[in-house]
PDB file of C-alpha atoms in Angstrom:
ATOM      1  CA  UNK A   1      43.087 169.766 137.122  1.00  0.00           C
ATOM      2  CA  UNK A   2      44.335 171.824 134.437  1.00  0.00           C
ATOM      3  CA  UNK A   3      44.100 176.096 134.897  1.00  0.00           C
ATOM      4  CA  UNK A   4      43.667 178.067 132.192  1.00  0.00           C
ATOM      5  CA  UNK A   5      45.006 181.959 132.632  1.00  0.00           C
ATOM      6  CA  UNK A   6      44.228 184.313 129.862  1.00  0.00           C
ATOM      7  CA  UNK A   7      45.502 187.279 128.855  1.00  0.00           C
ATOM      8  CA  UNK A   8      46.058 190.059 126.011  1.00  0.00           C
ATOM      9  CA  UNK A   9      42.392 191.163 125.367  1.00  0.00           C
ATOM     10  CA  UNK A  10      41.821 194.825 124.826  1.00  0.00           C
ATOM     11  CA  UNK A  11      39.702 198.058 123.130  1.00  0.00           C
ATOM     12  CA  UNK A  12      41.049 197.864 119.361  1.00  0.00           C
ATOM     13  CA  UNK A  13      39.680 199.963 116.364  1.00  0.00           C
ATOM     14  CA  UNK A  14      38.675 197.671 113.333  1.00  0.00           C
ATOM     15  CA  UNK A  15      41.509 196.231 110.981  1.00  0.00           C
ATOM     16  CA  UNK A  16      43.686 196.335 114.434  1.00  0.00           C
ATOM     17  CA  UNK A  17      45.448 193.171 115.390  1.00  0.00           C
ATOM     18  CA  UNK A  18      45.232 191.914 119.275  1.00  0.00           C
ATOM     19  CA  UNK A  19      47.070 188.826 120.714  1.00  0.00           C
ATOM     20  CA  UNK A  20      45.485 186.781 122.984  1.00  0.00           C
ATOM     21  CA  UNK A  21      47.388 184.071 125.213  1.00  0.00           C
ATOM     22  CA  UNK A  22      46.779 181.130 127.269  1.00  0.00           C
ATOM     23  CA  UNK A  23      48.828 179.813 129.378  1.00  0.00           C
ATOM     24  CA  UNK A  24      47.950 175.998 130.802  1.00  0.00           C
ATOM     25  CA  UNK A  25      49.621 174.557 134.309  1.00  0.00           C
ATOM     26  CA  UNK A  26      48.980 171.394 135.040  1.00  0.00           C
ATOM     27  CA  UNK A  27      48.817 167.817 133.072  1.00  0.00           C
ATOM     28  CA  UNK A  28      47.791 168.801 129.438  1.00  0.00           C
ATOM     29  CA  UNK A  29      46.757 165.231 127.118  1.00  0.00           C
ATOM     30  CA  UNK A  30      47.947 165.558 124.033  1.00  0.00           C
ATOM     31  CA  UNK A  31      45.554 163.616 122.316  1.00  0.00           C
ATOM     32  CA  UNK A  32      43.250 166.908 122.673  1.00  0.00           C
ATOM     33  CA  UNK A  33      42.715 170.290 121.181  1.00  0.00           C
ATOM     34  CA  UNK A  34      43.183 173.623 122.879  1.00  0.00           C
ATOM     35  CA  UNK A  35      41.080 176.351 121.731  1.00  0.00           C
ATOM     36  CA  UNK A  36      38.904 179.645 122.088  1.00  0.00           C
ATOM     37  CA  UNK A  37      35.492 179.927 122.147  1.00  0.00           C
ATOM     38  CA  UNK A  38      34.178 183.421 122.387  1.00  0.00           C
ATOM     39  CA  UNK A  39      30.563 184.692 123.532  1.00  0.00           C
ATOM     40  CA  UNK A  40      29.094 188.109 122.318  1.00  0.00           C
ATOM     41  CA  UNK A  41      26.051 189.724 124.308  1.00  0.00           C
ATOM     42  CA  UNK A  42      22.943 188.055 123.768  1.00  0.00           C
ATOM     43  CA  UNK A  43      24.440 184.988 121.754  1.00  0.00           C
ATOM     44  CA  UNK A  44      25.482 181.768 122.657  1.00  0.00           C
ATOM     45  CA  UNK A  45      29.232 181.032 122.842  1.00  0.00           C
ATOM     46  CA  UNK A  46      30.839 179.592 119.180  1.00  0.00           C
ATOM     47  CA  UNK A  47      33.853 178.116 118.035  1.00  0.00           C
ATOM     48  CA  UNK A  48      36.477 180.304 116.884  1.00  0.00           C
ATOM     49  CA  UNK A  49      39.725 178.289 116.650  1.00  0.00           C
ATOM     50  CA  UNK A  50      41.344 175.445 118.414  1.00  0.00           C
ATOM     51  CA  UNK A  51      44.874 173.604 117.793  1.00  0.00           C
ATOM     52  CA  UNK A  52      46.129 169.920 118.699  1.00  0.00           C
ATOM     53  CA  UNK A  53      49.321 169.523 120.841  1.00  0.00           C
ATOM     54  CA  UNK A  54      49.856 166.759 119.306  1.00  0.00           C
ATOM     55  CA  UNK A  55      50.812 167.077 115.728  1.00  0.00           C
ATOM     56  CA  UNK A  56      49.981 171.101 115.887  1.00  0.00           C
ATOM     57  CA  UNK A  57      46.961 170.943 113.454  1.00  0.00           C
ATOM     58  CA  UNK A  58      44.789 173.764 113.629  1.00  0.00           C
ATOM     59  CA  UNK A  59      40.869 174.393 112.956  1.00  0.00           C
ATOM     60  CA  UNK A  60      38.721 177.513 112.764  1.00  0.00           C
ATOM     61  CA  UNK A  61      35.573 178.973 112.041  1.00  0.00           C
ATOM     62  CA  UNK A  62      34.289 180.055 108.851  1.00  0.00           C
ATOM     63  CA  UNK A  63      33.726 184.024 109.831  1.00  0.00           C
ATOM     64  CA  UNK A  64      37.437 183.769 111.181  1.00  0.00           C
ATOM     65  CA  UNK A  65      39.480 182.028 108.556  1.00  0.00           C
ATOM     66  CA  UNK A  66      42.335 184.018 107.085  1.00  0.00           C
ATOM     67  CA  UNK A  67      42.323 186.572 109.767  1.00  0.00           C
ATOM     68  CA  UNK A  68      43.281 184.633 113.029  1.00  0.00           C
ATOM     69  CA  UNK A  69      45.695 182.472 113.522  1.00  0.00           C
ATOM     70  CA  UNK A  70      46.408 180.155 116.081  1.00  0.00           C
ATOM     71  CA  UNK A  71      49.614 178.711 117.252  1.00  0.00           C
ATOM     72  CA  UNK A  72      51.520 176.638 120.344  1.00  0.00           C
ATOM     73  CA  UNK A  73      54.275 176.704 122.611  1.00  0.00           C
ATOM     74  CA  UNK A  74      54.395 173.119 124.055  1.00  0.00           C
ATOM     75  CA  UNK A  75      57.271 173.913 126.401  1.00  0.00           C
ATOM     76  CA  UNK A  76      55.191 176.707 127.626  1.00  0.00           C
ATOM     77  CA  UNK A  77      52.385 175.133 127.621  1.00  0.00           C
ATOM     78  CA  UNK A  78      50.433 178.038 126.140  1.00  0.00           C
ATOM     79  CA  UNK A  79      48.519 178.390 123.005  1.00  0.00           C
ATOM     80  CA  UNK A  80      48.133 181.781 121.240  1.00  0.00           C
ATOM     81  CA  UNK A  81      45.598 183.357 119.373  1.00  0.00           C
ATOM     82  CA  UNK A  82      47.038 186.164 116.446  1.00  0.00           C
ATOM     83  CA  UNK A  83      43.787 187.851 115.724  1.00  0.00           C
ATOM     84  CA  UNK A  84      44.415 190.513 112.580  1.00  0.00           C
ATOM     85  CA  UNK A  85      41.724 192.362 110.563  1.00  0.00           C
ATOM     86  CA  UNK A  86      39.667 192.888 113.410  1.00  0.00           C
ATOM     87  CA  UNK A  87      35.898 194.055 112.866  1.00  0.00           C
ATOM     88  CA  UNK A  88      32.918 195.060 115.196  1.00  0.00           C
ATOM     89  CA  UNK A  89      31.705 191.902 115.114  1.00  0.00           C
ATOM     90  CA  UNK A  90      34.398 190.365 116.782  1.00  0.00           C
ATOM     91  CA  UNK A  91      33.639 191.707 120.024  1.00  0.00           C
ATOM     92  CA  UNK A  92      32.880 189.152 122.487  1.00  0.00           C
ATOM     93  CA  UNK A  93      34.332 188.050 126.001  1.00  0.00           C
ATOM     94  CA  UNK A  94      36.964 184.967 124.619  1.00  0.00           C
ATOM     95  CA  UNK A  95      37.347 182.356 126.700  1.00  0.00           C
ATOM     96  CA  UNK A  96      39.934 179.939 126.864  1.00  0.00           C
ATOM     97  CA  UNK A  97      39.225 176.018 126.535  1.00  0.00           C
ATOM     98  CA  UNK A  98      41.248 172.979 127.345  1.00  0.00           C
ATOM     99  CA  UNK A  99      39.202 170.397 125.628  1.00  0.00           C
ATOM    100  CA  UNK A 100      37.663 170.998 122.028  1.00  0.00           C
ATOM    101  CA  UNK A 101      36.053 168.562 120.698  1.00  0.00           C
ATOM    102  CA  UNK A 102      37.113 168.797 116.666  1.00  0.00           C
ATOM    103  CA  UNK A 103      33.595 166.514 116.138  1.00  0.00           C
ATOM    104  CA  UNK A 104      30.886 169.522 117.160  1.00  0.00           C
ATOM    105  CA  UNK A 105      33.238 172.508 118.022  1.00  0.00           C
ATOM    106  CA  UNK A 106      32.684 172.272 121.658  1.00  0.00           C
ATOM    107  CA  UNK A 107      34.235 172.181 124.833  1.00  0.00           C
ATOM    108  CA  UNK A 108      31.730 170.088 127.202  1.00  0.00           C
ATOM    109  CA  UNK A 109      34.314 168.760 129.379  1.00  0.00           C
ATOM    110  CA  UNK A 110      37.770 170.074 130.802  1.00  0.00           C
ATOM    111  CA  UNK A 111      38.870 173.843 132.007  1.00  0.00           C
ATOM    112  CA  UNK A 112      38.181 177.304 131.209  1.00  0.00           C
ATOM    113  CA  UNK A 113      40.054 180.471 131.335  1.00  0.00           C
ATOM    114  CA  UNK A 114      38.711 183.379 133.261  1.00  0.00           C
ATOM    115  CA  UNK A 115      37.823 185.066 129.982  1.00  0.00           C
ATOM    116  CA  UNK A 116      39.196 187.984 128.566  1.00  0.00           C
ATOM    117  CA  UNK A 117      36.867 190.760 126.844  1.00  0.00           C
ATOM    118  CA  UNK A 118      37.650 192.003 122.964  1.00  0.00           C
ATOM    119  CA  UNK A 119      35.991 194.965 121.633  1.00  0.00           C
ATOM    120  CA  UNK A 120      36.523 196.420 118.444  1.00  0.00           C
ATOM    121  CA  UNK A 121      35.301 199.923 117.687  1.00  0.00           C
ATOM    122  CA  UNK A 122      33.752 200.599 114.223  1.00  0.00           C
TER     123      UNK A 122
END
């Protein structure tokens, strides 16, 4: 089984920049996409960006297009999330998934990270 371990979250004011990381041991499949989910009080969890290993292409949500930016290190086996422009409404706990589904922008099935909690300040 695949572990997910998170880290780089953080108290930011808005238009700051934070980098988040995941790091993956274990067998990663390269025929799926990494990504990050992220879950604000009282919401449900959404899609916020996710990345093949396999050919590197990337996907992301409308609300963060243009100011995140995901990336990969396959020898590292982590996947890293650039997050500039930063605004109130990005505060959330992110977590870390192993297994997005590109189809409906989920992650049903395969590992989590621990989750690491974002807050920007207005």
């Amino acid at each position: 089984q695949v572990q997910l371990v998170e880290s780089g979250g953080g108290l930011v004011q808005a238009g700051g920049s934070l980098r988040l990381s995941c790091a993956a041991s274990g067998r990663t499949f390269s025929r799926y996409a990494m990504g990050c989910l992220r879950q604000a009080p009282g919401k449900e969890r959404e899609f916020v960006a996710a990345i093949r290993w396999s050919g590197g292409s990337t996907y992301y949500a409308d609300s963060v297009k243009g100011r995140f930016t995901i990336s990969r290190d396959n020898a590292k086996n982590t996947v890293y999330l650039q997050m500039n422009s930063l605004k109130p409404e990005d505060t959330a706990v992110y977590y870390c998934a192993e297994r997005v589904d590109i189809a409906t922008l989920r992650a049903d099935f395969g590992s989590w990270g621990q989750g690491t909690q974002v807050t920007v300040s207005s």
